[in-house]
XYZ file of C-alpha atoms in Angstrom:
703
model
C 0.000 0.000 0.000
C 1.547 3.272 -1.097
C 2.197 5.906 1.520
C 1.946 8.964 -0.720
C 0.207 11.422 1.547
C 0.912 15.127 0.967
C -0.339 17.058 3.941
C -2.291 19.695 2.033
C -4.695 20.511 4.828
C -2.023 20.931 7.452
C 0.279 22.817 5.127
C -2.333 25.088 3.695
C -3.821 26.090 7.007
C -0.627 26.392 8.990
C 0.442 29.870 10.158
C 3.476 31.520 8.690
C 4.922 31.919 12.134
C 4.314 29.696 15.092
C 2.893 31.308 18.192
C 5.015 29.245 20.525
C 4.691 30.223 24.136
C 7.169 29.870 26.933
C 5.955 26.314 27.300
C 6.319 25.571 23.560
C 9.271 24.208 21.684
C 11.439 26.883 20.024
C 11.608 26.356 16.268
C 14.738 27.465 14.368
C 13.361 26.938 10.851
C 10.686 28.937 9.046
C 7.184 27.603 8.533
C 7.385 28.221 4.790
C 10.519 26.084 4.554
C 8.827 23.306 6.470
C 5.725 23.501 4.244
C 7.849 23.282 1.115
C 9.723 20.321 2.551
C 6.436 18.529 3.298
C 5.197 19.136 -0.265
C 8.277 17.370 -1.615
C 8.351 14.634 1.019
C 5.568 12.391 -0.352
C 6.992 8.940 -1.200
C 7.781 6.444 1.555
C 9.568 4.076 -0.843
C 12.180 6.715 -1.717
C 12.869 7.249 1.982
C 13.166 3.490 2.544
C 15.601 3.283 -0.358
C 17.712 6.052 1.193
C 17.793 4.088 4.459
C 18.595 0.708 2.880
C 22.307 0.715 3.725
C 21.557 1.943 7.227
C 19.061 -0.862 7.822
C 21.576 -3.364 6.520
C 24.351 -1.967 8.669
C 22.156 -2.030 11.736
C 21.353 -5.674 11.179
C 24.971 -6.694 10.610
C 26.078 -4.979 13.803
C 23.722 -7.092 15.894
C 24.145 -10.613 17.124
C 21.960 -13.582 16.304
C 18.241 -12.805 16.919
C 19.160 -9.669 18.863
C 16.934 -6.646 18.143
C 18.625 -3.932 16.137
C 16.775 -1.203 18.041
C 16.056 -0.641 21.687
C 12.495 -1.336 22.816
C 10.163 1.551 23.769
C 8.924 -0.220 26.917
C 10.697 -2.671 29.199
C 8.901 -5.560 30.878
C 8.772 -3.794 34.248
C 6.931 -0.855 32.693
C 4.516 -3.183 30.920
C 3.902 -5.126 34.127
C 3.177 -1.916 36.036
C 0.780 -0.856 33.283
C -0.866 -4.281 33.402
C -1.422 -3.885 37.160
C -2.980 -0.454 36.604
C -5.404 -1.871 34.031
C -6.438 -4.785 36.225
C -10.194 -5.102 36.120
C -10.611 -2.582 33.272
C -12.983 -3.861 30.592
C -12.192 -3.020 26.979
C -14.804 -3.784 24.364
C -14.174 -4.499 20.698
C -17.385 -4.583 18.689
C -15.998 -5.756 15.339
C -13.645 -8.721 15.133
C -10.420 -8.450 13.217
C -10.776 -10.810 10.218
C -8.194 -13.443 9.441
C -7.959 -13.932 5.672
C -5.508 -16.399 4.132
C -4.837 -13.993 1.273
C -5.401 -10.752 3.115
C -3.549 -8.476 0.693
C -5.670 -9.663 -2.244
C -9.028 -9.485 -0.547
C -11.070 -6.283 -0.752
C -13.574 -7.725 1.694
C -10.757 -8.357 4.147
C -9.468 -4.786 3.854
C -12.898 -3.254 4.346
C -13.685 -5.359 7.400
C -10.158 -4.976 8.748
C -10.291 -1.175 8.670
C -13.662 -1.254 10.412
C -12.260 -3.597 13.058
C -9.094 -1.534 13.513
C -11.099 1.673 13.895
C -13.335 -0.060 16.420
C -10.324 -1.450 18.286
C -8.651 1.969 18.553
C -11.889 3.538 19.764
C -12.202 0.841 22.437
C -8.598 1.550 23.482
C -8.941 5.304 23.875
C -12.357 5.022 25.525
C -11.138 2.464 28.057
C -7.952 4.401 28.812
C -9.753 7.744 29.077
C -12.384 6.460 31.489
C -9.750 4.655 33.567
C -7.145 7.407 33.900
C -9.031 10.653 33.237
C -12.445 9.565 34.508
C -15.796 8.725 32.878
C -17.349 12.089 33.744
C -15.226 14.103 31.311
C -16.087 14.021 27.604
C -13.496 12.086 25.617
C -11.578 14.549 23.380
C -10.509 11.999 20.756
C -11.911 10.451 17.603
C -10.746 7.813 15.128
C -10.616 8.137 11.334
C -8.848 6.777 8.261
C -6.246 8.886 6.437
C -6.554 9.154 2.638
C -3.249 9.236 0.779
C -4.075 11.515 -2.167
C -6.312 14.103 -0.519
C -4.879 14.001 3.000
C -8.461 13.983 4.255
C -9.769 12.015 7.199
C -12.793 9.733 6.821
C -14.558 7.304 9.118
C -13.952 3.804 7.793
C -17.610 3.346 6.846
C -17.580 6.519 4.738
C -14.347 5.536 2.998
C -15.836 2.140 2.141
C -19.224 3.452 0.980
C -17.658 6.177 -1.186
C -15.238 3.750 -2.847
C -12.145 5.457 -1.427
C -10.788 2.491 0.508
C -7.966 1.924 -1.994
C -6.495 5.291 -1.092
C -6.540 4.752 2.678
C -2.970 4.642 3.971
C -3.418 4.652 7.760
C -5.854 4.969 10.653
C -5.395 7.809 13.122
C -6.484 8.720 16.609
C -7.218 12.459 16.382
C -7.579 15.212 18.952
C -11.019 16.747 18.429
C -11.074 20.380 17.337
C -14.288 22.371 16.976
C -12.704 24.687 14.387
C -11.443 21.851 12.194
C -14.002 19.069 12.439
C -12.601 17.268 9.389
C -9.256 16.687 11.093
C -5.697 17.811 10.346
C -2.331 16.112 10.409
C -1.182 18.121 13.408
C -4.206 16.739 15.296
C -2.913 13.174 14.947
C -2.315 11.681 18.388
C -1.144 8.268 17.238
C -1.081 6.625 13.810
C -1.769 2.954 13.020
C -0.562 1.290 9.821
C -2.547 -1.797 8.805
C -0.237 -3.976 6.735
C -0.901 -7.665 5.964
C 2.684 -8.862 6.446
C 3.399 -7.719 10.009
C 2.778 -11.205 11.393
C 5.408 -12.715 9.087
C 7.993 -11.346 11.496
C 6.708 -13.542 14.301
C 6.339 -16.554 12.006
C 9.981 -16.249 10.894
C 11.213 -15.861 14.459
C 12.446 -12.288 13.957
C 12.128 -9.657 16.642
C 11.146 -6.580 14.646
C 9.415 -5.578 11.386
C 11.071 -5.677 7.980
C 13.034 -2.674 6.624
C 10.208 -1.933 4.176
C 7.639 -1.691 6.971
C 10.010 0.241 9.252
C 10.868 2.649 6.441
C 7.192 3.380 5.863
C 6.646 3.869 9.594
C 9.554 6.332 9.797
C 8.157 8.193 6.780
C 4.784 8.718 8.457
C 6.414 9.522 11.792
C 8.455 12.340 10.251
C 5.395 13.727 8.440
C 3.455 13.834 11.720
C 6.335 15.566 13.534
C 6.744 18.150 10.758
C 2.981 18.826 10.752
C 3.008 19.294 14.522
C 5.874 21.756 14.225
C 3.608 23.984 12.101
C 0.765 24.023 14.613
C -0.464 27.169 16.344
C -1.139 25.137 19.483
C 1.626 25.296 22.057
C 0.581 21.857 23.297
C 1.009 20.318 19.855
C 4.192 22.261 19.195
C 5.647 21.088 22.480
C 5.212 17.484 21.321
C 6.746 17.895 17.872
C 9.763 15.831 18.895
C 8.089 12.497 19.722
C 5.463 10.309 18.072
C 4.255 6.711 18.374
C 3.196 4.545 15.435
C 1.349 1.235 15.591
C 2.064 -1.540 13.093
C -0.720 -4.137 12.900
C -2.165 -6.876 10.747
C -5.063 -9.247 11.372
C -3.396 -10.899 14.388
C -0.127 -9.222 15.362
C 1.042 -5.764 16.293
C 4.046 -3.720 17.329
C 5.043 -0.186 18.286
C 7.571 2.213 16.759
C 8.597 5.322 18.696
C 10.435 8.140 16.917
C 12.001 10.948 18.926
C 14.299 13.735 17.772
C 14.915 17.485 17.421
C 13.639 18.771 14.072
C 15.954 21.786 14.361
C 18.733 19.401 13.324
C 16.957 18.460 10.094
C 18.531 19.891 6.925
C 15.650 21.392 4.917
C 17.330 21.029 1.520
C 14.424 21.013 -0.927
C 16.609 19.545 -3.679
C 17.266 16.361 -1.721
C 14.511 15.901 0.857
C 14.837 12.114 1.179
C 18.573 12.099 1.837
C 18.093 14.919 4.346
C 15.326 12.983 6.082
C 17.426 9.808 6.054
C 20.399 11.671 7.514
C 18.234 13.079 10.331
C 16.874 9.612 11.115
C 20.363 8.066 11.162
C 22.148 10.711 13.191
C 19.649 12.789 15.165
C 16.604 10.598 15.870
C 16.162 7.947 18.518
C 14.232 5.017 17.075
C 12.825 2.358 19.393
C 10.929 -0.651 18.065
C 8.955 -3.180 20.067
C 8.791 -6.875 19.312
C 5.900 -8.023 17.143
C 3.448 -9.916 19.346
C -0.078 -11.226 19.082
C -2.811 -8.637 19.614
C -5.838 -10.542 18.278
C -6.483 -14.251 18.696
C -7.332 -16.428 15.715
C -11.020 -15.716 16.190
C -10.389 -11.986 15.874
C -10.952 -11.028 19.514
C -8.402 -8.743 21.163
C -6.213 -10.359 23.820
C -6.395 -7.366 26.154
C -4.066 -8.754 28.809
C -1.298 -10.021 26.523
C 2.059 -8.311 25.977
C 1.299 -7.372 22.365
C -1.889 -5.540 23.289
C -0.305 -3.948 26.369
C 2.436 -2.443 24.176
C -0.172 -0.918 21.864
C -2.242 0.389 24.788
C 0.791 1.897 26.502
C 1.831 3.688 23.303
C -1.683 5.128 22.966
C -1.663 6.088 26.658
C 1.602 8.066 26.318
C 0.261 9.718 23.158
C -2.901 10.790 24.987
C -0.763 12.334 27.740
C 1.080 14.369 25.098
C -2.155 16.109 24.122
C -4.124 16.091 27.394
C -1.462 16.313 30.062
C -1.087 14.065 33.083
C -4.217 12.027 33.877
C -6.431 12.500 36.908
C -5.494 9.027 38.177
C -1.816 8.321 37.679
C -0.539 5.009 36.415
C 1.526 4.434 39.548
C -1.447 5.109 41.830
C -3.615 2.573 40.034
C -0.785 0.046 39.882
C -0.152 0.256 43.629
C -3.751 -0.847 44.203
C -2.814 -4.232 42.708
C -1.585 -5.578 46.042
C -4.781 -4.530 47.819
C -6.899 -6.087 45.059
C -4.816 -9.248 45.321
C -5.302 -9.366 49.074
C -9.030 -8.800 48.618
C -9.244 -11.744 46.231
C -7.245 -13.861 48.649
C -9.739 -13.018 51.377
C -12.678 -13.776 49.081
C -11.250 -17.179 48.249
C -10.260 -17.879 51.862
C -6.527 -18.112 51.228
C -5.374 -18.069 54.830
C -1.648 -18.585 55.211
C -1.886 -18.905 58.975
C -4.254 -21.840 58.716
C -2.650 -23.242 55.594
C 0.949 -22.155 55.467
C 1.761 -23.660 52.096
C -0.357 -20.982 50.449
C -2.773 -23.399 48.792
C -6.526 -23.097 48.758
C -8.193 -24.349 51.908
C -10.165 -26.963 50.014
C -6.907 -28.732 49.199
C -5.267 -31.158 51.583
C -5.843 -29.865 55.063
C -3.427 -32.351 56.590
C -0.392 -30.553 55.195
C 1.433 -28.233 57.529
C 3.990 -25.460 56.985
C 6.303 -27.376 59.326
C 7.177 -31.001 59.979
C 6.451 -31.696 63.626
C 6.633 -34.845 65.693
C 3.258 -35.981 66.978
C 3.066 -38.365 69.908
C 1.035 -41.489 69.210
C -1.290 -40.919 72.134
C -2.053 -37.414 70.885
C -3.697 -38.597 67.674
C -7.428 -38.154 67.374
C -9.459 -41.135 66.272
C -12.496 -39.827 64.414
C -15.100 -42.458 63.683
C -16.882 -41.841 60.414
C -20.607 -41.315 60.695
C -22.781 -44.117 59.407
C -24.249 -42.982 56.095
C -27.862 -43.742 55.323
C -27.862 -46.142 52.377
C -31.179 -47.274 50.968
C -31.756 -50.575 49.216
C -34.080 -51.290 46.304
C -37.507 -52.258 47.629
C -37.048 -50.547 50.995
C -39.363 -47.803 52.227
C -38.082 -44.598 53.780
C -40.326 -42.434 55.947
C -39.994 -38.683 55.652
C -41.488 -36.243 58.127
C -42.032 -32.552 57.597
C -43.875 -29.940 59.618
C -47.262 -31.398 58.730
C -47.132 -35.161 58.270
C -45.147 -38.291 57.446
C -44.797 -39.661 53.915
C -43.416 -42.966 52.722
C -41.338 -43.477 49.567
C -40.410 -46.882 48.162
C -37.002 -47.143 46.479
C -37.263 -48.473 42.904
C -33.732 -47.933 41.605
C -30.371 -46.350 42.397
C -28.815 -44.026 39.822
C -25.245 -45.152 39.240
C -24.071 -41.766 37.891
C -24.330 -39.925 41.171
C -22.114 -39.728 44.233
C -23.774 -39.444 46.709
C -26.452 -41.690 45.188
C -29.792 -40.476 43.884
C -32.778 -42.795 44.168
C -35.754 -43.427 41.906
C -38.731 -43.713 44.231
C -42.506 -44.088 44.291
C -44.829 -42.530 46.905
C -46.477 -45.278 48.926
C -49.844 -43.517 48.666
C -49.505 -42.792 44.905
C -47.859 -45.852 43.317
C -48.354 -44.568 39.753
C -45.964 -41.649 40.243
C -42.160 -41.670 40.284
C -39.784 -39.107 41.754
C -36.094 -38.535 42.446
C -35.067 -38.799 46.100
C -31.899 -37.226 47.518
C -30.532 -38.188 50.943
C -28.303 -35.761 52.807
C -25.569 -36.369 55.343
C -26.412 -37.223 58.913
C -25.976 -34.310 61.353
C -23.003 -34.656 63.675
C -21.370 -32.842 66.509
C -18.220 -32.326 64.450
C -17.204 -29.079 62.795
C -18.903 -28.334 59.442
C -15.620 -28.970 57.602
C -15.982 -32.644 58.492
C -19.475 -32.915 57.062
C -20.148 -34.517 53.696
C -20.334 -31.275 51.722
C -21.414 -33.018 48.525
C -24.547 -34.258 50.271
C -25.102 -30.851 51.834
C -25.067 -29.127 48.426
C -27.183 -31.869 46.892
C -29.914 -31.718 49.526
C -29.915 -28.721 51.871
C -28.553 -26.145 49.401
C -30.623 -27.416 46.478
C -33.726 -27.321 48.676
C -33.000 -23.671 49.431
C -32.519 -22.813 45.740
C -35.655 -24.619 44.542
C -37.675 -23.008 47.345
C -36.367 -19.583 46.345
C -37.295 -20.231 42.709
C -40.814 -21.130 43.748
C -41.087 -17.990 45.873
C -39.911 -15.850 42.941
C -42.455 -17.372 40.597
C -40.063 -19.288 38.346
C -41.977 -22.018 36.566
C -40.364 -24.040 33.787
C -40.727 -27.638 32.676
C -36.943 -27.661 32.212
C -36.254 -27.000 35.916
C -37.029 -29.711 38.524
C -39.994 -29.146 40.800
C -39.650 -29.752 44.528
C -42.260 -32.342 45.579
C -41.335 -32.647 49.258
C -38.532 -31.982 51.708
C -38.060 -33.030 55.289
C -36.094 -35.418 57.503
C -35.866 -39.171 57.903
C -38.196 -40.715 60.476
C -36.015 -43.563 61.759
C -37.322 -46.747 63.414
C -37.432 -46.963 67.191
C -37.936 -44.247 69.809
C -36.644 -40.718 69.157
C -35.876 -38.409 72.041
C -34.198 -35.528 70.248
C -34.193 -32.349 72.367
C -35.667 -30.106 69.667
C -37.034 -30.173 66.136
C -33.616 -29.246 64.777
C -31.600 -31.536 67.045
C -30.646 -35.212 66.936
C -31.306 -38.037 69.359
C -28.102 -39.891 68.639
C -29.524 -42.425 66.184
C -27.269 -42.386 63.075
C -30.245 -41.627 60.814
C -31.953 -39.088 63.036
C -32.709 -35.745 61.318
C -31.030 -36.827 58.069
C -32.436 -34.401 55.443
C -34.331 -35.638 52.373
C -35.330 -33.877 49.136
C -37.840 -35.271 46.632
C -38.107 -33.759 43.141
C -39.875 -34.333 39.851
C -39.522 -35.411 37.030
C -37.458 -38.593 36.629
C -35.211 -39.155 33.638
C -32.054 -40.672 32.217
C -28.806 -38.727 32.533
C -26.866 -37.626 29.467
C -23.952 -39.717 30.726
C -26.096 -42.826 30.417
C -27.399 -41.796 26.993
C -23.844 -41.379 25.705
C -22.756 -44.756 27.081
C -25.660 -46.433 25.310
C -25.119 -44.533 22.052
C -28.443 -42.724 22.339
C -27.211 -39.111 22.140
C -27.633 -38.022 18.521
C -28.250 -34.858 16.546
C -31.806 -34.340 17.724
C -30.761 -34.896 21.337
C -27.956 -32.338 21.010
C -30.271 -29.678 19.595
C -33.035 -30.437 22.095
C -30.556 -30.501 24.985
C -29.160 -27.091 24.001
C -32.645 -25.590 23.657
C -34.019 -27.007 26.898
C -30.932 -26.160 28.945
C -30.958 -22.576 27.636
C -34.657 -22.348 28.532
C -33.851 -23.378 32.094
C -30.948 -20.939 32.315
C -33.097 -18.134 30.905
C -35.847 -18.744 33.465
C -33.353 -18.819 36.333
C -31.499 -15.740 35.061
C -34.751 -13.772 35.163
C -34.564 -14.139 38.958
C -30.826 -13.488 39.151
C -29.883 -17.158 39.613
C -27.090 -18.969 37.745
C -26.532 -22.717 37.770
C -22.738 -22.985 38.121
C -22.441 -26.786 37.765
C -23.495 -27.859 34.269
C -22.239 -31.370 33.456
C -23.680 -34.584 31.948
C -24.771 -35.926 35.351
C -26.920 -32.830 35.926
C -28.983 -33.082 32.736
C -31.663 -35.737 32.404
C -33.861 -36.710 29.458
C -37.503 -37.135 30.419
C -39.567 -39.448 28.222
C -42.740 -40.450 30.079
C -43.761 -42.348 26.951
C -44.017 -39.062 25.050
C -43.171 -38.769 21.365
C -41.025 -35.740 22.090
C -38.734 -36.240 25.118
C -37.255 -33.183 26.772
C -34.297 -32.374 29.010
C -34.348 -31.052 32.573
C -31.412 -29.246 34.188
C -30.930 -30.695 37.685
C -28.265 -30.274 40.376
C -29.008 -26.696 41.484
C -27.137 -27.077 44.777
C -24.176 -25.001 43.589
C -26.338 -22.253 42.067
C -25.063 -18.683 42.380
C -27.569 -16.563 44.284
C -25.346 -13.638 45.295
C -21.857 -12.268 44.633
C -20.220 -14.081 47.517
C -21.295 -17.518 46.216
C -18.623 -19.496 44.395
C -19.229 -22.017 41.598
C -17.980 -25.584 41.699
C -14.680 -26.105 39.859
C -14.728 -28.709 37.088
C -11.688 -28.990 34.818
C -13.799 -30.225 31.908
C -16.990 -28.175 32.149
C -16.320 -24.984 34.158
C -16.115 -21.759 32.174
C -12.796 -20.029 31.591
C -13.850 -17.103 33.796
C -14.805 -19.464 36.626
C -11.410 -21.184 36.517
C -9.534 -17.873 36.377
C -11.554 -15.718 38.764
C -13.588 -18.153 40.857
C -16.752 -16.376 39.719
C -19.316 -16.613 36.935
C -19.829 -14.068 34.186
C -23.114 -13.745 32.312
C -22.083 -16.317 29.691
C -20.386 -18.837 32.017
C -23.278 -21.309 32.138
C -23.640 -21.130 28.357
C -19.902 -21.771 27.961
C -20.221 -24.849 30.189
C -23.120 -26.004 28.019
C -20.887 -25.682 24.940
C -18.275 -27.943 26.547
C -20.979 -30.458 27.489
C -22.277 -30.559 23.902
C -18.751 -30.784 22.505
C -17.819 -33.830 24.599
C -21.266 -35.402 24.221
C -21.020 -35.161 20.424
C -17.707 -36.994 20.248
C -15.205 -34.227 20.948
C -11.747 -35.419 21.943
C -11.488 -35.624 25.728
C -8.155 -34.117 26.857
C -6.052 -35.186 29.815
C -6.567 -32.422 32.360
C -4.869 -32.578 35.745
C -4.744 -28.922 36.802
C -6.432 -25.577 36.323
C -3.480 -24.483 34.187
C -3.873 -27.416 31.809
C -7.635 -26.805 31.635
C -7.132 -23.141 30.738
C -4.491 -24.036 28.155
C -6.835 -26.560 26.541
C -9.631 -23.990 26.371
C -7.367 -21.345 24.817
C -6.041 -23.778 22.215
C -9.449 -25.242 21.382
C -11.145 -21.864 20.917
C -8.265 -20.282 18.987
C -8.043 -23.250 16.605
C -11.847 -23.393 16.339
C -11.832 -27.056 17.333
C -15.038 -26.687 19.338
C -16.888 -24.737 16.645
C -15.861 -27.205 13.941
C -17.031 -30.215 15.952
C -20.390 -28.637 16.732
C -20.624 -27.534 13.095
C -20.566 -31.219 12.135
C -23.749 -31.559 14.167
C -25.630 -28.404 13.232
C -24.832 -24.962 11.862
C -26.892 -23.343 14.611
C -24.762 -24.995 17.326
C -21.610 -23.732 15.625
C -23.053 -20.216 15.444
C -24.101 -20.426 19.088
C -20.545 -21.433 20.078
C -19.165 -18.381 18.245
C -21.705 -16.174 20.028
C -20.780 -17.552 23.443
C -17.073 -17.109 22.690
C -17.646 -13.424 21.924
C -19.293 -12.936 25.358
C -16.937 -15.006 27.516
C -15.416 -12.938 30.295
C -17.494 -9.837 29.482
C -20.245 -8.282 31.623
C -22.730 -8.344 28.739
C -25.850 -10.445 29.237
C -26.945 -13.387 27.111
C -29.689 -12.893 24.546
C -31.474 -16.170 25.303
C -34.605 -15.493 23.298
C -32.963 -15.145 19.888
C -31.094 -18.447 20.289
C -34.152 -20.245 21.616
C -36.041 -19.139 18.490
C -33.237 -20.308 16.207
C -32.967 -23.651 17.959
C -36.743 -24.190 17.824
C -36.739 -23.411 14.110
C -33.858 -25.821 13.500
C -35.446 -28.585 15.582
C -38.697 -28.249 13.647
C -37.114 -27.983 10.190
C -33.669 -29.597 10.013
C -31.850 -31.928 12.369
C -28.422 -31.356 10.800
C -25.895 -34.115 10.157
C -25.097 -37.379 11.867
C -22.630 -37.120 14.741
C -19.333 -38.922 14.333
C -18.435 -40.181 17.809
C -15.538 -42.327 16.656
C -13.077 -39.541 17.445
């Protein structure tokens, strides 16, 4: 892409003499000389040619794989900036496309410029609200720069007017009420979209090619010269330093050019050699490494080094035009330790109780020290006798009003603790699911069977709350009864909430409806096909939508918690069970599952709006024959998720089942980790239409 961009607007409107104040930079050359120089300085390829020997010499002077230029930001500075941005949400509305033949695709260029403009706007908006505050109006805009007219257009206007071929760069501009169309001296930072930036990373190099660097230096010098002609003392004061961004569809880097223009020889007969001489001898050029900014799906990796370099360059450029921010970088970065401590407190990381620094739910027997324990000092804790029911037996349950009997028909093998299929003694035609909790004990709660507690007591609370809030859905289990076991023999417990000492006394029971077959069992028997996948997705989303309307999230979606209900019907449906780990308020924490938990849950210990939907995607992926990885840690689980999403493994597998499932996976991926809510209704409509019209392709479970 040619970089011929005469700065007619800036040149024509510049004053003949700069009104530099005491704060401005003193200029030793005349404005007319600078204008004439700019009119001649129009071809980036001629400048690159003049710098060819210099580039070659730079490279030869450096060792193997060592950068030829210093970097603009060291790792400590980037880390400090990363701490300051902790918790800041940046939004990119348009994905950066990834075309195999990007340079030959007009569609790619159009979409790429839209995405780049959107990305830059998200950057400046996020940085402005973080450091200068959301109350002040943002004084920046984003536009494309046209090479032949030197005019600035929004990307949409350039595309609609057929002027995309002439676009040479995208600029962040300082707004000016007198010059709403934009001028070159209003450029805060300039981004060059070139399709070959990523080749640097692929070839193992550390910095862009001489051709790309030469073009960047050309635009940098034009921006500095245009600033030197400005009437604004603020702009004039910053006519010695400019940042440029080099990006393609996935990678990006930063070039910083700094130097005194008073040392530039304004020889109009040889502008390119003069410019090259200034760059070689009087300018300080720093070039960052080329790193990934967008993942392979086109979403910005906001926390990665590549994106941090771009953000930091934009941040310094904003300071040039707006002065020091209201909230300094160092102030925000120092809050990192307090935020870290707050998260440690939230997750109960207590070093005094668990000196090895691990989570408390890990092995409690480990100690920060090795100590000798006398044999007589050991505590012998007898495990409580667990209530186990046999097929054919009858269990009596008592609540505040009466006693009810339930006969055990079957034991579900998928559950631990077990779940029973039962029939009410008084209504033998009906079947329910019966959950048995852990027996109360005099031990500390940490010794209780927490799985049983979540399965019975907590799930009872959640289902009761749903009923109180008016949530009614056939895809959510209905609570039939809840109470405690009425054991045989006399009971002399001191109170209604106490225990008489019998091992079964006051053991809690929960009875729910309907009864069905778990997805795990369907998969084992080869009964989970295309129609089941579509129906499962629809019904599970319906349940999640109903719960979300009352501010409840499930937090534990897995094959054992989804059952298919037949009841002899022609159209079976799925019910989402296992609501014991549901998230009712901010302090609640979801269960951790290496295979089915969302990325946000594994990273932050919390759920975002799309976390349950992401878990549903993993369930469908594995249920439809997706390759099951070997996961033994949170790190390996996160790595598998990153690799699978970036390589589109999950979308491709679900695409073999149905196009709507593939589209739904892409939608969920775009929301993961963001605060934006799920649009359940649109996907429920699409799934219903697909179920009624087309059941997709057969699922290949051989893989």
